[in-house]
Coordinates of C-alpha atoms in Angstrom, one line a residue:
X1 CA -19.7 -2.2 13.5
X2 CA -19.1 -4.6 16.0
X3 CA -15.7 -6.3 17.7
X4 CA -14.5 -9.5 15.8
X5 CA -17.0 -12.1 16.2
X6 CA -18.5 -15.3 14.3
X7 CA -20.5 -14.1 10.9
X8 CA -23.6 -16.4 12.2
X9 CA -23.3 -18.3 8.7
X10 CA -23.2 -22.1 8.4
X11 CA -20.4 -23.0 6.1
X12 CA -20.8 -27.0 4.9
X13 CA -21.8 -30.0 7.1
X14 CA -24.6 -31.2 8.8
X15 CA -28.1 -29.0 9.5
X16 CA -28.1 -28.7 13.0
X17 CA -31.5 -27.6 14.7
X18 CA -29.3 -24.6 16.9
X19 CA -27.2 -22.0 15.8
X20 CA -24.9 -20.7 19.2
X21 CA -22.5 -17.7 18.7
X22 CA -20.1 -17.3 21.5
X23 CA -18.2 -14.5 22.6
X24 CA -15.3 -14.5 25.0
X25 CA -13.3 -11.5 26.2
X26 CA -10.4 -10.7 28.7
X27 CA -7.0 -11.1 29.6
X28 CA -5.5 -13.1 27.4
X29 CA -4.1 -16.2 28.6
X30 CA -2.5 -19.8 27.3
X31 CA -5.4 -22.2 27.0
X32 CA -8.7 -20.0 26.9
X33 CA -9.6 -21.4 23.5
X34 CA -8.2 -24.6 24.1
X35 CA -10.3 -25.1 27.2
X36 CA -13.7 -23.4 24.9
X37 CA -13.3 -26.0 22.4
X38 CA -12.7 -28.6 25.1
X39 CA -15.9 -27.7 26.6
X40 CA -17.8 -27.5 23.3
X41 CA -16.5 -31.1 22.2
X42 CA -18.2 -32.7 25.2
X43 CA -21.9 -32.0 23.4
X44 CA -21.0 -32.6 20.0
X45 CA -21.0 -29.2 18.2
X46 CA -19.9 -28.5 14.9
X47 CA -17.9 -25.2 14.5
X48 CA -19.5 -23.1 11.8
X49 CA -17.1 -19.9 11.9
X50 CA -14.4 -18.4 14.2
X51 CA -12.6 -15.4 14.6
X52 CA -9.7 -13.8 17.3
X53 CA -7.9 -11.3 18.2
X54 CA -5.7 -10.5 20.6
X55 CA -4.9 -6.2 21.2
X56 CA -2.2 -5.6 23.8
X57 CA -3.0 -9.0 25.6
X58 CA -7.0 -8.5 25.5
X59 CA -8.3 -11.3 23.7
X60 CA -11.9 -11.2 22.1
X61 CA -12.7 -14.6 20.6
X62 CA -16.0 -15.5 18.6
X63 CA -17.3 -19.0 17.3
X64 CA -20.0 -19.8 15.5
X65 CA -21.1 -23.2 16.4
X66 CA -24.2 -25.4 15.4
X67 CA -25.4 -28.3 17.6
X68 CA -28.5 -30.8 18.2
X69 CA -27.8 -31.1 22.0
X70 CA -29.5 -28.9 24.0
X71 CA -28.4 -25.4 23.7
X72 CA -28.8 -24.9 27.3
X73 CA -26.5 -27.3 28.5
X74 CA -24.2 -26.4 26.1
X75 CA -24.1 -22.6 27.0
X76 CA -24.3 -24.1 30.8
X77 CA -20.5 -25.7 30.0
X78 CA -19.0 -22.6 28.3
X79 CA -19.9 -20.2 31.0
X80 CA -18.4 -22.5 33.8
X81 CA -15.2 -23.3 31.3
X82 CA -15.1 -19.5 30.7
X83 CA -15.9 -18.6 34.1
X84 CA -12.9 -20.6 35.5
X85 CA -10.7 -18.7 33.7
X86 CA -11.4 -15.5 34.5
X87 CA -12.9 -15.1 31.2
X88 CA -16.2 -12.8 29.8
X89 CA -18.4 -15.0 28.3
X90 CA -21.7 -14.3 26.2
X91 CA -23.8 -17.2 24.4
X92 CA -26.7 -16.3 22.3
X93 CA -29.0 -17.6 19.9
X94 CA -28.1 -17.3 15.6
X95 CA -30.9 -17.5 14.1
X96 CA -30.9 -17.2 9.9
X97 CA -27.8 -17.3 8.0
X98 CA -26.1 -14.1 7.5
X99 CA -26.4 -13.2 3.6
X100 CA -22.9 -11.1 3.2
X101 CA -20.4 -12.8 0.8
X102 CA -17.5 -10.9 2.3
X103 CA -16.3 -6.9 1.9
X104 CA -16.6 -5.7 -1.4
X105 CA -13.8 -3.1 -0.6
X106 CA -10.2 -2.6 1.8
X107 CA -9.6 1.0 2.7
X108 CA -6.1 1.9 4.1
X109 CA -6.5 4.7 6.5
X110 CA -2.5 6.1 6.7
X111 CA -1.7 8.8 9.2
X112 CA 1.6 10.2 11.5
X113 CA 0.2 10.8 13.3
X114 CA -3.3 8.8 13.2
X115 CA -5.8 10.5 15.5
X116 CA -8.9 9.0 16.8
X117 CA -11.1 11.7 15.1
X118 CA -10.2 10.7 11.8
X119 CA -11.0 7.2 12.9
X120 CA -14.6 8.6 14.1
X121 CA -15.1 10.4 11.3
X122 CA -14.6 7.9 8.3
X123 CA -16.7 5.4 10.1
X124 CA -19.5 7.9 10.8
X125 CA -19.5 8.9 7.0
X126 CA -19.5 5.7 6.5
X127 CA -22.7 4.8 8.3
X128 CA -24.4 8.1 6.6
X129 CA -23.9 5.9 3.3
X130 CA -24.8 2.5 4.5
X131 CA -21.2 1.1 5.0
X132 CA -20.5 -0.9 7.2
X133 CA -17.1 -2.1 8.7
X134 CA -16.7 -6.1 8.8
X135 CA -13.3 -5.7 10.0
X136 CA -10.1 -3.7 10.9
X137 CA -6.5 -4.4 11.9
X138 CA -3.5 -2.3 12.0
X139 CA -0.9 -3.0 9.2
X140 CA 2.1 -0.8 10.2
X141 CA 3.2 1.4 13.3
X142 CA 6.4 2.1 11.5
X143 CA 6.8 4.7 10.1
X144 CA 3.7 5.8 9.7
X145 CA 0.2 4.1 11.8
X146 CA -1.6 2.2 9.5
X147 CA -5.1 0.3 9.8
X148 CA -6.7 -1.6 7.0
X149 CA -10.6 -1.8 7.5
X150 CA -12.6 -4.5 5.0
X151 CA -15.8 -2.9 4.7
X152 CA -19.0 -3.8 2.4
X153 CA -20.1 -0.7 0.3
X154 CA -23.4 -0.6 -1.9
X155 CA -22.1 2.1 -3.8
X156 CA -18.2 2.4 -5.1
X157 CA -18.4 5.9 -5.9
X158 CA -19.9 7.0 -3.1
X159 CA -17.7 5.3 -1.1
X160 CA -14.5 6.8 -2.9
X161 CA -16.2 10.3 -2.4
X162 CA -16.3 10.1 1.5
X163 CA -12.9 8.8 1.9
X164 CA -11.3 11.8 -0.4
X165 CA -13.6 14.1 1.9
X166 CA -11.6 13.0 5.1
X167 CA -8.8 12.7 4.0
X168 CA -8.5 16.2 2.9
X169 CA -10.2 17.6 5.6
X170 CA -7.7 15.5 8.1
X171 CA -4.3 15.5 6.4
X172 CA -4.1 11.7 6.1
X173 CA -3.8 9.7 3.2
X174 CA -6.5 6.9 2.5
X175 CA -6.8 4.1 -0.3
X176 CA -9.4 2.1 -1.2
X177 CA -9.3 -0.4 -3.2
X178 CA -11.3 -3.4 -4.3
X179 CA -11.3 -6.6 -2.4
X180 CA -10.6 -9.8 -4.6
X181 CA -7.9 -11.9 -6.0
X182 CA -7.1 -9.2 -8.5
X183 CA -5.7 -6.9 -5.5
X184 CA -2.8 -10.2 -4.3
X185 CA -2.2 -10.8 -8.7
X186 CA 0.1 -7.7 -8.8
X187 CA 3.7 -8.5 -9.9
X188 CA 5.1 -5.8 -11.7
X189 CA 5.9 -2.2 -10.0
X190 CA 7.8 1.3 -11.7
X191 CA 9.1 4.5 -9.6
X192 CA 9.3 7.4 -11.3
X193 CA 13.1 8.4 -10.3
X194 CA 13.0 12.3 -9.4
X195 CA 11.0 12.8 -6.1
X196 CA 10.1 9.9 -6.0
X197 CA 12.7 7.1 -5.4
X198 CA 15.3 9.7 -4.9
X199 CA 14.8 13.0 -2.8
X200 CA 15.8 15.4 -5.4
X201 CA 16.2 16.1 -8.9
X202 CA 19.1 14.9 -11.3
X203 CA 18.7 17.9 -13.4
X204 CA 19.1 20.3 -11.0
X205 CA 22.1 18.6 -9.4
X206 CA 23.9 18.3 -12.6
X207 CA 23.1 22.1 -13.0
X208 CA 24.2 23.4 -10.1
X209 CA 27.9 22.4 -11.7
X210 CA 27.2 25.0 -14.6
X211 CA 25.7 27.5 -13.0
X212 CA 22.1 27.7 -14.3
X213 CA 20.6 25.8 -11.6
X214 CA 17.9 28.7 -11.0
X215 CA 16.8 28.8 -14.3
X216 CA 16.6 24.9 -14.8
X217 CA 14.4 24.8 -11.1
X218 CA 12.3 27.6 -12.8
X219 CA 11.4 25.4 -15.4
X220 CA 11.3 21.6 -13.7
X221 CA 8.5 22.9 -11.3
X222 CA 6.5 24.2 -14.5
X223 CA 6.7 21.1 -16.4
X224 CA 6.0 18.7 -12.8
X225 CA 3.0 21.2 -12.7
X226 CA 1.9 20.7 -16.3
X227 CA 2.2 23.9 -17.6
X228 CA 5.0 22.9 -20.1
X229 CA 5.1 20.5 -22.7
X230 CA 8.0 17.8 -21.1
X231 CA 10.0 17.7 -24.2
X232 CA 10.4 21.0 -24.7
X233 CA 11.4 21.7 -21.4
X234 CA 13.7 18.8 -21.2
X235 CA 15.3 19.8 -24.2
X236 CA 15.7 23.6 -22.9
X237 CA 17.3 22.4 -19.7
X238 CA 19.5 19.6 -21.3
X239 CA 20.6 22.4 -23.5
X240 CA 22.1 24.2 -20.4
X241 CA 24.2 21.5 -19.4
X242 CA 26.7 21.9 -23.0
X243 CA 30.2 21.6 -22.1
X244 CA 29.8 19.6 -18.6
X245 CA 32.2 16.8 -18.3
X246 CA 30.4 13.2 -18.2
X247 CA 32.3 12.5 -15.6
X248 CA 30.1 14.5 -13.2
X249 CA 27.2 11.8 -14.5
X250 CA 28.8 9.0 -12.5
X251 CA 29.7 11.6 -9.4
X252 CA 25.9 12.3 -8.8
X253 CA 24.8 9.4 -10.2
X254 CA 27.1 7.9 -6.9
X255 CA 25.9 10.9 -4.4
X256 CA 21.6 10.2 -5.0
X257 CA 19.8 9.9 -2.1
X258 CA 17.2 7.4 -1.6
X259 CA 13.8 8.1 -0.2
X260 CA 13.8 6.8 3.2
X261 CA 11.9 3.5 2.6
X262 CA 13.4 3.1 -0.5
X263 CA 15.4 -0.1 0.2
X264 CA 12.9 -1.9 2.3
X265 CA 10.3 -1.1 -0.5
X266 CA 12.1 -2.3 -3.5
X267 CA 14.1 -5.8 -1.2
X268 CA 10.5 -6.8 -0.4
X269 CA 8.6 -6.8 -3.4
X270 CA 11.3 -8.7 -5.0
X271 CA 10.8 -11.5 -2.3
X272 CA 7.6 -11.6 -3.2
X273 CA 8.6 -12.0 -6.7
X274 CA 7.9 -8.8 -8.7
X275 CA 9.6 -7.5 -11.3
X276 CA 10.9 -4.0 -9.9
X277 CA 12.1 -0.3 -12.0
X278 CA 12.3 2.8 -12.8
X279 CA 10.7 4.5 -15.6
X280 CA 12.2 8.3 -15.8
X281 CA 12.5 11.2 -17.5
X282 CA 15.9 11.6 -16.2
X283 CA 19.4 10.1 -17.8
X284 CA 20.2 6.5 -17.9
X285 CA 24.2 7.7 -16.9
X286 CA 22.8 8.3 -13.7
X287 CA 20.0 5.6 -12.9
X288 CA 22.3 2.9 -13.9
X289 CA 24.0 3.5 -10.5
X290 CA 20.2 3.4 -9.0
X291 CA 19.8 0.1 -10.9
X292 CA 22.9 -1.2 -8.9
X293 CA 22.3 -0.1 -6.4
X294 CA 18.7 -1.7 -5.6
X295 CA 19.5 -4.3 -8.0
X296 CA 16.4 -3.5 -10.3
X297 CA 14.7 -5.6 -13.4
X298 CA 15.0 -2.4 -16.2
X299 CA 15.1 1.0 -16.8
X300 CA 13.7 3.5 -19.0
X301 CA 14.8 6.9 -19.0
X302 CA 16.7 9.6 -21.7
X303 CA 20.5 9.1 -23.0
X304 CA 22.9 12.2 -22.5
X305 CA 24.9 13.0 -25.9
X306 CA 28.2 13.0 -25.2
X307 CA 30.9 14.4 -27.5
X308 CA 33.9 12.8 -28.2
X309 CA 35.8 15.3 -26.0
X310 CA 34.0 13.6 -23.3
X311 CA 31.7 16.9 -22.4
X312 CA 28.2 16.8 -22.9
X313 CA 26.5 18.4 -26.2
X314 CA 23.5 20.0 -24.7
X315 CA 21.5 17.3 -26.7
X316 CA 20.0 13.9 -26.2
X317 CA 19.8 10.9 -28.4
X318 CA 17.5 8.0 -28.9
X319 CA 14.2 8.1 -28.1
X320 CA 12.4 10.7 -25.5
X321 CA 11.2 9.3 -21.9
X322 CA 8.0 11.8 -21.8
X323 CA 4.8 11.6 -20.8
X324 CA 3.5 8.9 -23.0
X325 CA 7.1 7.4 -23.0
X326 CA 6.7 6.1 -19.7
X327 CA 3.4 4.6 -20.3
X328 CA 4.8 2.6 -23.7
X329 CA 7.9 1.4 -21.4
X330 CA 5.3 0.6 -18.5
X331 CA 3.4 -1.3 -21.0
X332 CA 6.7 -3.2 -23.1
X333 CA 8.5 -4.1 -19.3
X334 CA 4.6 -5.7 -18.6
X335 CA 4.6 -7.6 -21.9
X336 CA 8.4 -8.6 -21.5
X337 CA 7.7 -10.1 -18.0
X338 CA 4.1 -12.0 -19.2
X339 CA 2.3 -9.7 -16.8
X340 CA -1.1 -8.4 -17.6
X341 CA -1.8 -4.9 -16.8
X342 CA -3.9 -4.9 -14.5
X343 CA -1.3 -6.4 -12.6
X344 CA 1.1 -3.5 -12.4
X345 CA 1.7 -1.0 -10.2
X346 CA 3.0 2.7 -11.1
X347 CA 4.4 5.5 -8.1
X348 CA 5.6 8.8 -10.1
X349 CA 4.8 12.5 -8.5
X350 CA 5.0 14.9 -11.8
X351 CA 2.8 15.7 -14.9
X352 CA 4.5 13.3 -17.1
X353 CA 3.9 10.3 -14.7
X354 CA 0.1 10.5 -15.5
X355 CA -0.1 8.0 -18.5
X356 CA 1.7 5.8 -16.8
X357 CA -0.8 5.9 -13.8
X358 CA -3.7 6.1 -15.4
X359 CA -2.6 2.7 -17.7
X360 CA -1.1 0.6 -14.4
X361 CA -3.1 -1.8 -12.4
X362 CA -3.0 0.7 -9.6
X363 CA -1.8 3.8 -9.7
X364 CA 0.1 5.9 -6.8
X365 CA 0.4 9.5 -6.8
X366 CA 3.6 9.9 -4.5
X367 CA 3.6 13.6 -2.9
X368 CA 2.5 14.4 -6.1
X369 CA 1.6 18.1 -7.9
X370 CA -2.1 18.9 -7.1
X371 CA -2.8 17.9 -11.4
X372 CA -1.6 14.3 -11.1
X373 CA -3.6 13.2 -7.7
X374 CA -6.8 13.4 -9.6
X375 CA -5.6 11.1 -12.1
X376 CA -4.0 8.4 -9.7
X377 CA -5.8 5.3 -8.0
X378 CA -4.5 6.4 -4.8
X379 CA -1.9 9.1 -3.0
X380 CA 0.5 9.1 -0.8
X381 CA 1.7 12.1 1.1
X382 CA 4.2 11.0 3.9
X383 CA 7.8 11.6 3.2
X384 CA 8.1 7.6 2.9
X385 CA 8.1 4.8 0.0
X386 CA 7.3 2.1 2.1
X387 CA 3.9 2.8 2.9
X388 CA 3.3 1.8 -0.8
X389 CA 3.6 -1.8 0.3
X390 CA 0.7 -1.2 2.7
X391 CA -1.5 -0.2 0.0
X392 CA -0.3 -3.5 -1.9
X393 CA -1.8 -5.5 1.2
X394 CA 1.5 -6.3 3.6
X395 CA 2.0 -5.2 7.5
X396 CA 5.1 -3.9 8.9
X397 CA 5.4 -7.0 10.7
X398 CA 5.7 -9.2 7.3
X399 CA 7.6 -6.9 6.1
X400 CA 10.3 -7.0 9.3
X401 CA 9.7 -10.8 10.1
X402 CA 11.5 -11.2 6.8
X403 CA 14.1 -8.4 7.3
X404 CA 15.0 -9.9 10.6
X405 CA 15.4 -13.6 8.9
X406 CA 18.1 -12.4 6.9
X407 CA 19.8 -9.6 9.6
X408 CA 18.8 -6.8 7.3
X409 CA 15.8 -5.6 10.0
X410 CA 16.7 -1.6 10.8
X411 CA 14.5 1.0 12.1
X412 CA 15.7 4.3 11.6
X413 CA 14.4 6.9 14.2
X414 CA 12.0 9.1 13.0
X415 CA 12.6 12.9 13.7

């Protein structure tokens, strides 16, 4: 790997009979590249490639540039441009035009912290298996650190390997995904509800008002671990909420608790124009205050019976939200919007989110249950929802430029 410099490849124009790639470094400064090109212009060049970046005010700038003048003159003029400024200069010889059509893959490395080993490590492994790194940049400091490396891999599986290795092995959570169009097409996202876009679980807070919220926490951690079949256990526990008054619905449905990163996640893919909800196998007395609240697209999730006494039955009409449930209402909200599948993205944590995973464009195992990360595109394990809109190619600094355009821009501190 090497810092950001020109790719050596002629893009269009003329043939010229010398390549030049130029590298600058130093403080960075108002007019170094304007004063570079200036010098350049006086022999003619034609600019071939380019590349900058600037890391707490240290600039490295590359160009590629072709000319027919006389490459030693030309280098003469950039060192004493460079020079004046205060600036590193180094001018060498591209010969051959660099074969690379761009990274094949984008792996987002997400840690809190993010510690230089684990940088050290993946790109190591990665030069065991003939990886290399065109590229990095940090996409969030907030709340997590977050650096996106483009990287060309000969081998996709081998790649995908390596990454799950570290990130076990370091407690971080890394993504890879394929580079492309199809990773900026996506346009359609579901949350599961329950630890996922809320902190807790309906269930078990509507239980705790009859008294059987042990027994219903017994058997919500089975099912989430796949040992139960969902509808049997959702029938069990609905069955121990006979005799509540609906009323409590609303007063929980009013007292959910968002995941931090919840907001931010949901208001910024809907700038961008996706369709945005919630695909539970919880009650849709409660998420309609969730639906409000975050003023989401649609909903799928189970119906409470409720007696004309106004208590609940202990039973459930209409159709069951399961496991395959939610992959039939991923798949109808898809058709209903005219997005393709592959252009859908699905976060859920528990057994009966795996369908639904496995079916969407991409996949995110949130904190999820050790049998629903193997089956996911990607996890996440940080007690935040935004990070998800790392994954989907943004930086914390879109994501607040656009917050702060409207006065909605907040950092909460982080304990």
């Amino acid at each position: 790997m090497s810092a950001p410099g020109p790719s050596d490849s002629a893009v269009g124009g003329t043939d010229p009979t010398c390549r030049l790639a130029i590298t600058v470094t130093g403080a960075d400064r108002p007019g170094v590249t304007g004063s570079l090109f200036a010098a350049l212009a006086a022999h003619g060049v034609e600019v071939l490639d380019i590349d900058q970046a600037v890391i707490r005010g240290a600039l490295t700038l590359g160009v590629l540039v072709g000319t027919t003048a006389d490459p030693d003159l030309v280098r003469a003029e950039v060192e004493r441009s460079m020079t004046a400024l205060n600036m590193t200069v180094r001018v060498r010889t591209a010969d051959g035009a660099d074969s690379r059509t761009g990274p094949s893959h984008l792996v987002i490395v997400l840690g809190r912290p993010l510690q230089a080993a684990t940088v050290g490590t993946l790109a190591l492994r990665f030069g065991e298996i003939g990886v290399n790194i065109d590229a990095i940049k940090r996409v969030a400091d907030y709340p997590v650190t977050g650096l996106e490396l483009a990287v060309s891999a000969p081998d996709d599986d081998r790649l995908r390997q390596v990454v799950a290795a570290v990130a076990a092995a370091d407690g971080v959570d890394i993504a890879v995904e394929r580079a492309g169009l199809e990773r900026r097409a996506k346009r359609l996202i579901v949350f599961d509800v329950d630890s996922t876009l809320i902190t807790g679980e309906v269930i078990e807070m509507l239980a705790e008002h009859t008294g059987a919220l042990a027994e219903v926490e017994t058997i919500t951690a089975a099912a989430m671990r796949g040992e139960l079949d969902f509808e049997a256990s959702l029938r069990a526990r609905v069955r121990m909420l006979a005799g509540l008054d609906a009323g409590v619905l609303d007063e929980v449905g009013r007292s959910l608790e968002l995941t931090p990163g919840a907001r931010t996640t949901v208001r910024t893919l809907k700038r961008l124009g996706y369709r945005c909800g919630i695909v539970s196998g919880g009650f849709t007395q409660v998420a309609k205050h969730l639906v409000a609240e975050l003023d989401l697209d649609f909903v799928a999730a189970n119906t409470l019976e409720v007696g004309p006494d106004g208590l609940l039955t202990g039973d459930l009409v209409g159709d069951i939200v399961d496991r395959p449930g939610k992959a039939r209402a991923l798949a109808r909200f898809a058709m209903e919007s005219g997005v393709g599948m592959n252009q859908t993205v699905a976060v859920g944590d528990g057994a009966n989110d795996i369908d639904m995973l496995t079916a969407a464009g991409l996949g995110i195992a949130f904190n999820a249950k050790p049998v629903v990360a193997g089956f996911a595109d990607t996890t996440l394990n940080q007690p935040f929802l935004d990070p998800v809109l790392f994954m989907l190619g943004l930086t914390r600094d879109e994501v607040e430029a656009a917050d702060a355009a409207d006065g909605s821009l907040r950092r909460v501190p982080l304990n």
